[in-house]
C-alpha cells in the first residue's frame, strides 16, 4: 500500500470510530486502544506488517493506559508482499541468497518510525516484546528513542530481531537510566564484541537484572 493511501486510511478509520481492523494480518483492537480500555496489548503472531503497525501507532499516540505490549512473531519491520512476488524474487536472486537474507529487500520503516513516536510521548511502558521480528540494525535504530524516554521498562525482549553491536551499544547506554529493568533478551542479535562489552557494563551498573 502506498504511503499516501496508508495515511488516508489511518485518518479515515480514526475519524469513523472503527472498532477493529485487519489489513495484512489479524484484527487490531483499535477502539479499545483509542478509548484507553486496555493495559495490555497482546498481538503475538498476528501476521502484522509495517503497514499494520503504522495504523496501530496512530491510535497508540492517543493512548495513556497501555503498559504491556507484545508484538512478537510478526513482520513489523517488513512491508507486505504477495507470496507470489516473494517466490519470484527468490527465483531471480538464487545466486545472491547465500550472501544476504532475502527479507532485507523488503525492509520497511514507516511502521516502526511511528511506533517509536507513539511510545516516546510519556514514561509508562513496563513490558515490551518485539522478539522474532526481523528488524535489522537500521530499522531498530528508529526505536532507540523509546528506551531513552521509557525508564520503567522491567522486561524487554528483542531476541531474533537481528540487530548488531552498534545498536546494542546505543541500547545499553539508554538502559543505564533504567533501574527497573529485570529481564533483557538478546538471543540471535549478532551483538559482537562491541555489543558484548556494552551488555557487560549494563550488568555491572544494574543490580536488578536477573535474566539475560
Short mmCIF file of N, CA, C and O in Angstrom, two decimals, residues 25-142:
data_model
loop_
_atom_site.label_atom_id
_atom_site.label_comp_id
_atom_site.label_asym_id
_atom_site.label_seq_id
_atom_site.Cartn_x
_atom_site.Cartn_y
_atom_site.Cartn_z
N UNK A 25 -2.81 -8.74 8.39
CA UNK A 25 -2.79 -9.83 9.35
C UNK A 25 -4.10 -9.91 10.12
O UNK A 25 -5.17 -9.69 9.58
N UNK A 26 -3.98 -10.20 11.43
CA UNK A 26 -5.16 -10.34 12.27
C UNK A 26 -5.76 -9.00 12.64
O UNK A 26 -5.22 -7.93 12.35
N UNK A 27 -6.92 -9.05 13.32
CA UNK A 27 -7.61 -7.84 13.73
C UNK A 27 -6.85 -7.12 14.84
O UNK A 27 -6.35 -7.75 15.77
N UNK A 28 -6.83 -5.82 14.75
CA UNK A 28 -6.24 -4.97 15.78
C UNK A 28 -7.36 -4.26 16.53
O UNK A 28 -8.26 -3.69 15.90
N UNK A 29 -7.34 -4.27 17.87
CA UNK A 29 -8.44 -3.70 18.67
C UNK A 29 -8.33 -2.18 18.78
O UNK A 29 -8.12 -1.62 19.86
N UNK A 30 -8.54 -1.49 17.68
CA UNK A 30 -8.27 -0.06 17.61
C UNK A 30 -9.13 0.76 18.58
O UNK A 30 -8.63 1.69 19.22
N UNK A 31 -10.41 0.43 18.66
CA UNK A 31 -11.30 1.21 19.53
C UNK A 31 -10.88 1.11 21.00
O UNK A 31 -10.89 2.11 21.72
N UNK A 32 -10.47 -0.09 21.41
CA UNK A 32 -10.06 -0.29 22.80
C UNK A 32 -8.76 0.44 23.12
O UNK A 32 -8.54 0.88 24.26
N UNK A 33 -7.90 0.54 22.11
CA UNK A 33 -6.66 1.31 22.29
C UNK A 33 -6.98 2.80 22.39
O UNK A 33 -6.49 3.50 23.29
N UNK A 34 -7.84 3.27 21.51
CA UNK A 34 -8.19 4.69 21.45
C UNK A 34 -8.88 5.16 22.72
O UNK A 34 -8.65 6.29 23.19
N UNK A 35 -9.72 4.30 23.30
CA UNK A 35 -10.53 4.70 24.47
C UNK A 35 -9.91 4.26 25.79
O UNK A 35 -10.58 4.26 26.82
N UNK A 36 -8.64 3.87 25.76
CA UNK A 36 -7.89 3.53 26.98
C UNK A 36 -8.55 2.42 27.80
O UNK A 36 -8.58 2.48 29.03
N UNK A 37 -9.05 1.41 27.10
CA UNK A 37 -9.68 0.28 27.80
C UNK A 37 -8.72 -0.90 27.99
O UNK A 37 -9.11 -1.91 28.56
N UNK A 38 -7.49 -0.74 27.53
CA UNK A 38 -6.52 -1.82 27.66
C UNK A 38 -5.30 -1.37 28.45
O UNK A 38 -4.86 -0.23 28.33
N UNK A 39 -4.76 -2.29 29.23
CA UNK A 39 -3.43 -2.08 29.82
C UNK A 39 -2.41 -2.99 29.15
O UNK A 39 -1.21 -2.71 29.19
N UNK A 40 -2.90 -4.05 28.51
CA UNK A 40 -2.03 -4.97 27.79
C UNK A 40 -2.48 -5.09 26.33
O UNK A 40 -3.65 -5.36 26.06
N UNK A 41 -1.56 -4.87 25.43
CA UNK A 41 -1.82 -5.01 24.00
C UNK A 41 -1.09 -6.27 23.53
O UNK A 41 0.13 -6.26 23.38
N UNK A 42 -1.85 -7.33 23.33
CA UNK A 42 -1.27 -8.64 23.04
C UNK A 42 -1.60 -9.05 21.61
O UNK A 42 -2.71 -9.50 21.31
N UNK A 43 -0.63 -8.89 20.72
CA UNK A 43 -0.83 -9.19 19.30
C UNK A 43 0.28 -10.11 18.79
O UNK A 43 0.81 -9.94 17.70
N UNK A 44 0.60 -11.11 19.59
CA UNK A 44 1.62 -12.08 19.22
C UNK A 44 1.18 -12.90 18.02
O UNK A 44 0.03 -13.34 17.94
N UNK A 45 2.11 -13.12 17.08
CA UNK A 45 1.87 -14.00 15.94
C UNK A 45 0.58 -13.64 15.19
O UNK A 45 -0.23 -14.52 14.86
N UNK A 46 0.39 -12.36 14.93
CA UNK A 46 -0.81 -11.88 14.25
C UNK A 46 -0.57 -11.55 12.79
O UNK A 46 -1.43 -10.99 12.12
N UNK A 47 0.63 -11.86 12.29
CA UNK A 47 0.99 -11.60 10.90
C UNK A 47 0.94 -10.10 10.55
O UNK A 47 0.57 -9.72 9.43
N UNK A 48 1.28 -9.27 11.52
CA UNK A 48 1.28 -7.83 11.30
C UNK A 48 2.54 -7.40 10.55
O UNK A 48 3.64 -7.86 10.86
N UNK A 49 2.37 -6.52 9.58
CA UNK A 49 3.48 -5.97 8.81
C UNK A 49 3.66 -4.49 9.16
O UNK A 49 2.96 -3.94 10.02
N UNK A 50 4.58 -3.85 8.48
CA UNK A 50 4.87 -2.44 8.72
C UNK A 50 3.62 -1.57 8.56
O UNK A 50 3.39 -0.66 9.35
N UNK A 51 2.81 -1.86 7.56
CA UNK A 51 1.60 -1.07 7.32
C UNK A 51 0.61 -1.18 8.48
O UNK A 51 -0.02 -0.20 8.87
N UNK A 52 0.47 -2.41 9.01
CA UNK A 52 -0.42 -2.61 10.16
C UNK A 52 0.07 -1.82 11.36
O UNK A 52 -0.73 -1.19 12.08
N UNK A 53 1.38 -1.86 11.59
CA UNK A 53 1.95 -1.15 12.73
C UNK A 53 1.76 0.35 12.60
O UNK A 53 1.55 1.05 13.60
N UNK A 54 1.83 0.86 11.38
CA UNK A 54 1.60 2.29 11.16
C UNK A 54 0.20 2.69 11.62
O UNK A 54 0.03 3.68 12.34
N UNK A 55 -0.81 1.93 11.20
CA UNK A 55 -2.19 2.22 11.60
C UNK A 55 -2.34 2.12 13.12
O UNK A 55 -2.90 3.01 13.77
N UNK A 56 -1.83 1.05 13.69
CA UNK A 56 -1.92 0.85 15.14
C UNK A 56 -1.25 1.99 15.90
O UNK A 56 -1.76 2.46 16.93
N UNK A 57 -0.14 2.48 15.38
CA UNK A 57 0.61 3.54 16.06
C UNK A 57 -0.15 4.86 16.11
O UNK A 57 0.03 5.65 17.04
N UNK A 58 -1.02 5.10 15.12
CA UNK A 58 -1.82 6.33 15.15
C UNK A 58 -2.76 6.33 16.36
O UNK A 58 -3.09 7.38 16.90
N UNK A 59 -3.17 5.15 16.78
CA UNK A 59 -4.02 5.01 17.95
C UNK A 59 -3.20 5.03 19.24
O UNK A 59 -3.63 5.59 20.26
N UNK A 60 -2.03 4.43 19.19
CA UNK A 60 -1.18 4.43 20.38
C UNK A 60 -0.74 5.84 20.77
O UNK A 60 -0.48 6.11 21.94
N UNK A 61 -0.68 6.74 19.79
CA UNK A 61 -0.30 8.12 20.08
C UNK A 61 -1.30 8.80 21.01
O UNK A 61 -0.97 9.76 21.72
N UNK A 62 -2.54 8.30 21.01
CA UNK A 62 -3.61 8.90 21.82
C UNK A 62 -3.93 8.06 23.06
O UNK A 62 -4.87 8.38 23.79
N UNK A 63 -3.17 7.02 23.28
CA UNK A 63 -3.42 6.11 24.40
C UNK A 63 -2.53 6.44 25.59
O UNK A 63 -1.36 6.77 25.43
N UNK A 64 -3.09 6.35 26.80
CA UNK A 64 -2.29 6.56 28.01
C UNK A 64 -2.50 5.47 29.05
O UNK A 64 -2.20 5.67 30.23
N UNK A 65 -3.02 4.32 28.61
CA UNK A 65 -3.31 3.24 29.56
C UNK A 65 -2.43 2.00 29.37
O UNK A 65 -2.21 1.26 30.33
N UNK A 66 -1.96 1.77 28.17
CA UNK A 66 -1.23 0.53 27.88
C UNK A 66 0.19 0.57 28.45
O UNK A 66 0.94 1.50 28.19
N UNK A 67 0.52 -0.46 29.23
CA UNK A 67 1.87 -0.57 29.81
C UNK A 67 2.60 -1.82 29.32
O UNK A 67 3.81 -1.91 29.47
N UNK A 68 1.85 -2.77 28.76
CA UNK A 68 2.43 -4.02 28.28
C UNK A 68 2.10 -4.20 26.80
O UNK A 68 0.92 -4.16 26.42
N UNK A 69 3.13 -4.40 25.99
CA UNK A 69 2.92 -4.59 24.55
C UNK A 69 3.69 -5.84 24.09
O UNK A 69 4.89 -5.97 24.33
N UNK A 70 2.96 -6.75 23.45
CA UNK A 70 3.57 -7.96 22.89
C UNK A 70 3.27 -8.00 21.40
O UNK A 70 2.14 -8.26 20.98
N UNK A 71 4.31 -7.75 20.60
CA UNK A 71 4.21 -7.81 19.14
C UNK A 71 5.14 -8.88 18.59
O UNK A 71 5.57 -8.81 17.44
N UNK A 72 5.44 -9.87 19.39
CA UNK A 72 6.39 -10.90 18.98
C UNK A 72 5.84 -11.75 17.84
O UNK A 72 4.63 -11.85 17.63
N UNK A 73 6.75 -12.36 17.09
CA UNK A 73 6.42 -13.27 15.99
C UNK A 73 5.56 -12.61 14.92
O UNK A 73 4.61 -13.21 14.42
N UNK A 74 5.87 -11.37 14.58
CA UNK A 74 5.19 -10.67 13.50
C UNK A 74 6.20 -10.31 12.41
O UNK A 74 7.30 -10.86 12.37
N UNK A 75 5.82 -9.38 11.55
CA UNK A 75 6.70 -8.93 10.46
C UNK A 75 6.67 -7.41 10.38
O UNK A 75 6.58 -6.83 9.31
N UNK A 76 6.77 -6.78 11.55
CA UNK A 76 6.57 -5.34 11.64
C UNK A 76 7.68 -4.52 11.00
O UNK A 76 7.53 -3.32 10.79
N UNK A 77 8.80 -5.16 10.69
CA UNK A 77 9.88 -4.46 10.00
C UNK A 77 9.86 -4.66 8.50
O UNK A 77 10.76 -4.20 7.79
N UNK A 78 8.81 -5.33 8.00
CA UNK A 78 8.73 -5.68 6.59
C UNK A 78 7.44 -5.16 5.97
O UNK A 78 6.39 -5.19 6.61
N UNK A 79 7.52 -4.69 4.74
CA UNK A 79 6.30 -4.32 4.02
C UNK A 79 5.62 -5.60 3.54
O UNK A 79 6.27 -6.63 3.33
N UNK A 80 4.33 -5.52 3.37
CA UNK A 80 3.59 -6.68 2.90
C UNK A 80 3.86 -6.91 1.42
O UNK A 80 3.76 -5.99 0.60
N UNK A 81 4.18 -8.13 1.08
CA UNK A 81 4.42 -8.51 -0.31
C UNK A 81 3.69 -9.83 -0.57
O UNK A 81 3.78 -10.75 0.24
N UNK A 82 2.99 -9.92 -1.68
CA UNK A 82 2.28 -11.15 -2.02
C UNK A 82 3.27 -12.30 -2.15
O UNK A 82 4.40 -12.12 -2.62
N UNK A 83 2.84 -13.48 -1.72
CA UNK A 83 3.71 -14.65 -1.71
C UNK A 83 4.27 -14.95 -3.10
O UNK A 83 5.44 -15.35 -3.23
N UNK A 84 3.48 -14.72 -4.13
CA UNK A 84 3.94 -15.00 -5.49
C UNK A 84 5.13 -14.11 -5.86
O UNK A 84 6.06 -14.54 -6.55
N UNK A 85 5.12 -12.86 -5.38
CA UNK A 85 6.22 -11.94 -5.67
C UNK A 85 7.47 -12.30 -4.87
O UNK A 85 8.59 -12.09 -5.34
N UNK A 86 7.26 -12.83 -3.67
CA UNK A 86 8.40 -13.28 -2.88
C UNK A 86 9.08 -14.45 -3.57
O UNK A 86 10.32 -14.50 -3.67
N UNK A 87 8.29 -15.38 -4.06
CA UNK A 87 8.84 -16.54 -4.77
C UNK A 87 9.57 -16.10 -6.04
O UNK A 87 10.67 -16.58 -6.35
N UNK A 88 8.97 -15.15 -6.75
CA UNK A 88 9.60 -14.62 -7.96
C UNK A 88 10.95 -13.98 -7.64
O UNK A 88 11.94 -14.18 -8.37
N UNK A 89 11.00 -13.23 -6.54
CA UNK A 89 12.26 -12.60 -6.13
C UNK A 89 13.31 -13.65 -5.80
O UNK A 89 14.48 -13.52 -6.18
N UNK A 90 12.90 -14.70 -5.10
CA UNK A 90 13.84 -15.76 -4.74
C UNK A 90 14.40 -16.44 -5.98
O UNK A 90 15.60 -16.75 -6.06
N UNK A 91 13.54 -16.68 -6.94
CA UNK A 91 13.97 -17.35 -8.17
C UNK A 91 14.98 -16.50 -8.94
O UNK A 91 15.95 -17.03 -9.48
N UNK A 92 14.77 -15.20 -8.96
CA UNK A 92 15.65 -14.30 -9.72
C UNK A 92 16.98 -14.06 -9.02
O UNK A 92 17.94 -13.62 -9.64
N UNK A 93 17.00 -14.31 -7.72
CA UNK A 93 18.20 -13.97 -6.94
C UNK A 93 18.79 -15.18 -6.22
O UNK A 93 19.41 -15.04 -5.17
N UNK A 94 18.63 -16.36 -6.80
CA UNK A 94 19.13 -17.57 -6.15
C UNK A 94 20.62 -17.52 -5.87
O UNK A 94 21.10 -18.00 -4.85
N UNK A 95 21.37 -16.93 -6.79
CA UNK A 95 22.82 -16.88 -6.63
C UNK A 95 23.26 -15.92 -5.53
O UNK A 95 24.37 -16.02 -5.01
N UNK A 96 22.37 -14.99 -5.14
CA UNK A 96 22.73 -13.99 -4.13
C UNK A 96 22.21 -14.34 -2.74
O UNK A 96 22.66 -13.75 -1.75
N UNK A 97 21.28 -15.26 -2.66
CA UNK A 97 20.63 -15.54 -1.38
C UNK A 97 21.58 -16.12 -0.34
O UNK A 97 21.32 -16.05 0.85
N UNK A 98 22.71 -16.66 -0.78
CA UNK A 98 23.69 -17.18 0.17
C UNK A 98 24.43 -16.05 0.88
O UNK A 98 24.97 -16.22 1.96
N UNK A 99 24.42 -14.87 0.26
CA UNK A 99 25.21 -13.76 0.78
C UNK A 99 24.40 -12.79 1.63
O UNK A 99 24.95 -12.01 2.39
N UNK A 100 23.07 -12.81 1.49
CA UNK A 100 22.26 -11.91 2.31
C UNK A 100 20.86 -12.49 2.49
O UNK A 100 20.41 -13.31 1.71
N UNK A 101 20.21 -12.09 3.54
CA UNK A 101 18.85 -12.51 3.79
C UNK A 101 17.93 -11.84 2.78
O UNK A 101 17.94 -10.62 2.65
N UNK A 102 17.13 -12.63 2.08
CA UNK A 102 16.26 -12.04 1.07
C UNK A 102 15.25 -11.08 1.68
O UNK A 102 14.77 -10.16 1.03
N UNK A 103 14.95 -11.26 2.97
CA UNK A 103 13.96 -10.40 3.62
C UNK A 103 14.45 -8.94 3.73
O UNK A 103 13.63 -8.03 3.84
N UNK A 104 15.75 -8.75 3.72
CA UNK A 104 16.28 -7.38 3.78
C UNK A 104 15.78 -6.54 2.63
O UNK A 104 15.67 -5.33 2.74
N UNK A 105 15.46 -7.19 1.53
CA UNK A 105 14.95 -6.48 0.35
C UNK A 105 13.58 -5.88 0.63
O UNK A 105 13.17 -4.94 -0.05
N UNK A 106 12.88 -6.43 1.62
CA UNK A 106 11.52 -5.99 1.91
C UNK A 106 11.41 -5.21 3.22
O UNK A 106 10.31 -4.99 3.72
N UNK A 107 12.56 -4.80 3.77
CA UNK A 107 12.52 -3.98 4.98
C UNK A 107 11.73 -2.70 4.72
O UNK A 107 11.82 -2.09 3.64
N UNK A 108 10.99 -2.26 5.75
CA UNK A 108 10.21 -1.03 5.63
C UNK A 108 10.20 -0.36 6.99
O UNK A 108 10.10 -1.02 8.03
N UNK A 109 10.28 0.96 7.02
CA UNK A 109 10.48 1.68 8.28
C UNK A 109 9.28 2.48 8.77
O UNK A 109 9.27 2.92 9.93
N UNK A 110 8.25 2.68 7.95
CA UNK A 110 7.20 3.62 8.32
C UNK A 110 6.45 3.19 9.59
O UNK A 110 6.11 4.01 10.44
N UNK A 111 6.21 1.90 9.74
CA UNK A 111 5.53 1.43 10.93
C UNK A 111 6.35 1.62 12.20
O UNK A 111 5.85 2.12 13.21
N UNK A 112 7.62 1.25 12.15
CA UNK A 112 8.49 1.39 13.31
C UNK A 112 8.74 2.84 13.67
O UNK A 112 8.83 3.20 14.85
N UNK A 113 8.84 3.70 12.66
CA UNK A 113 9.05 5.12 12.91
C UNK A 113 7.90 5.71 13.71
O UNK A 113 8.11 6.44 14.69
N UNK A 114 6.69 5.39 13.33
CA UNK A 114 5.52 5.95 14.03
C UNK A 114 5.25 5.23 15.35
O UNK A 114 4.72 5.84 16.29
N UNK A 115 5.61 3.97 15.44
CA UNK A 115 5.52 3.24 16.71
C UNK A 115 6.43 3.90 17.73
O UNK A 115 6.04 4.10 18.90
N UNK A 116 7.62 4.26 17.31
CA UNK A 116 8.57 4.92 18.19
C UNK A 116 8.05 6.29 18.65
O UNK A 116 8.15 6.65 19.82
N UNK A 117 7.48 7.03 17.73
CA UNK A 117 6.90 8.33 18.08
C UNK A 117 5.78 8.17 19.10
O UNK A 117 5.66 8.96 20.05
N UNK A 118 4.95 7.15 18.90
CA UNK A 118 3.81 6.94 19.79
C UNK A 118 4.24 6.59 21.21
O UNK A 118 3.61 7.01 22.19
N UNK A 119 5.33 5.85 21.34
CA UNK A 119 5.77 5.40 22.65
C UNK A 119 6.81 6.32 23.29
O UNK A 119 7.32 6.02 24.36
N UNK A 120 7.08 7.42 22.64
CA UNK A 120 8.05 8.38 23.20
C UNK A 120 7.36 9.59 23.80
O UNK A 120 8.03 10.58 24.13
N UNK A 121 6.04 9.51 23.93
CA UNK A 121 5.28 10.65 24.47
C UNK A 121 5.32 10.71 25.99
O UNK A 121 5.19 11.78 26.57
N UNK A 122 5.43 9.54 26.64
CA UNK A 122 5.47 9.53 28.10
C UNK A 122 6.25 8.32 28.59
O UNK A 122 6.76 7.54 27.80
N UNK A 123 6.31 8.19 29.90
CA UNK A 123 7.16 7.17 30.52
C UNK A 123 6.30 6.20 31.32
O UNK A 123 6.21 6.28 32.54
N UNK A 124 5.62 5.29 30.61
CA UNK A 124 4.75 4.35 31.31
C UNK A 124 4.97 2.89 30.92
O UNK A 124 4.45 1.98 31.57
N UNK A 125 5.74 2.64 29.88
CA UNK A 125 5.91 1.29 29.37
C UNK A 125 6.67 0.40 30.36
O UNK A 125 7.71 0.79 30.87
N UNK A 126 6.12 -0.79 30.64
CA UNK A 126 6.73 -1.71 31.59
C UNK A 126 7.21 -3.01 30.94
O UNK A 126 8.14 -3.65 31.44
N UNK A 127 6.55 -3.39 29.87
CA UNK A 127 6.90 -4.64 29.20
C UNK A 127 6.80 -4.45 27.70
O UNK A 127 5.77 -3.98 27.19
N UNK A 128 7.86 -4.82 26.98
CA UNK A 128 7.86 -4.72 25.53
C UNK A 128 8.50 -5.96 24.93
O UNK A 128 9.66 -6.27 25.21
N UNK A 129 7.73 -6.67 24.12
CA UNK A 129 8.22 -7.88 23.48
C UNK A 129 8.13 -7.72 21.97
O UNK A 129 7.04 -7.69 21.39
N UNK A 130 9.29 -7.59 21.33
CA UNK A 130 9.37 -7.47 19.87
C UNK A 130 10.10 -8.66 19.27
O UNK A 130 10.50 -8.62 18.11
N UNK A 131 10.27 -9.71 20.03
CA UNK A 131 11.07 -10.85 19.61
C UNK A 131 10.53 -11.51 18.35
O UNK A 131 9.33 -11.45 18.05
N UNK A 132 11.44 -12.12 17.61
CA UNK A 132 11.12 -12.85 16.37
C UNK A 132 10.46 -11.95 15.32
O UNK A 132 9.53 -12.36 14.62
N UNK A 133 10.93 -10.72 15.26
CA UNK A 133 10.64 -9.81 14.17
C UNK A 133 11.97 -9.48 13.50
O UNK A 133 12.89 -9.00 14.17
N UNK A 134 12.08 -9.72 12.21
CA UNK A 134 13.32 -9.40 11.51
C UNK A 134 13.34 -7.89 11.26
O UNK A 134 12.72 -7.39 10.34
N UNK A 135 14.07 -7.17 12.14
CA UNK A 135 14.12 -5.71 12.04
C UNK A 135 15.40 -5.24 11.36
O UNK A 135 15.38 -4.36 10.50
N UNK A 136 16.53 -5.80 11.77
CA UNK A 136 17.80 -5.33 11.26
C UNK A 136 18.26 -4.08 11.99
O UNK A 136 17.46 -3.37 12.60
N UNK A 137 19.54 -3.76 11.92
CA UNK A 137 20.10 -2.61 12.66
C UNK A 137 19.48 -1.26 12.30
O UNK A 137 19.19 -0.45 13.17
N UNK A 138 19.30 -1.01 11.01
CA UNK A 138 18.79 0.30 10.58
C UNK A 138 17.38 0.55 11.09
O UNK A 138 17.07 1.63 11.61
N UNK A 139 16.52 -0.45 10.98
CA UNK A 139 15.16 -0.30 11.48
C UNK A 139 15.14 -0.18 13.00
O UNK A 139 14.37 0.60 13.57
N UNK A 140 15.99 -0.98 13.66
CA UNK A 140 15.99 -0.93 15.12
C UNK A 140 16.44 0.43 15.64
O UNK A 140 16.00 0.87 16.70
N UNK A 141 17.30 1.11 14.89
CA UNK A 141 17.76 2.43 15.32
C UNK A 141 16.60 3.41 15.51
O UNK A 141 16.69 4.34 16.31
N UNK A 142 15.53 3.20 14.78
CA UNK A 142 14.36 4.07 14.89
C UNK A 142 13.67 3.93 16.24
O UNK A 142 12.94 4.83 16.68
#
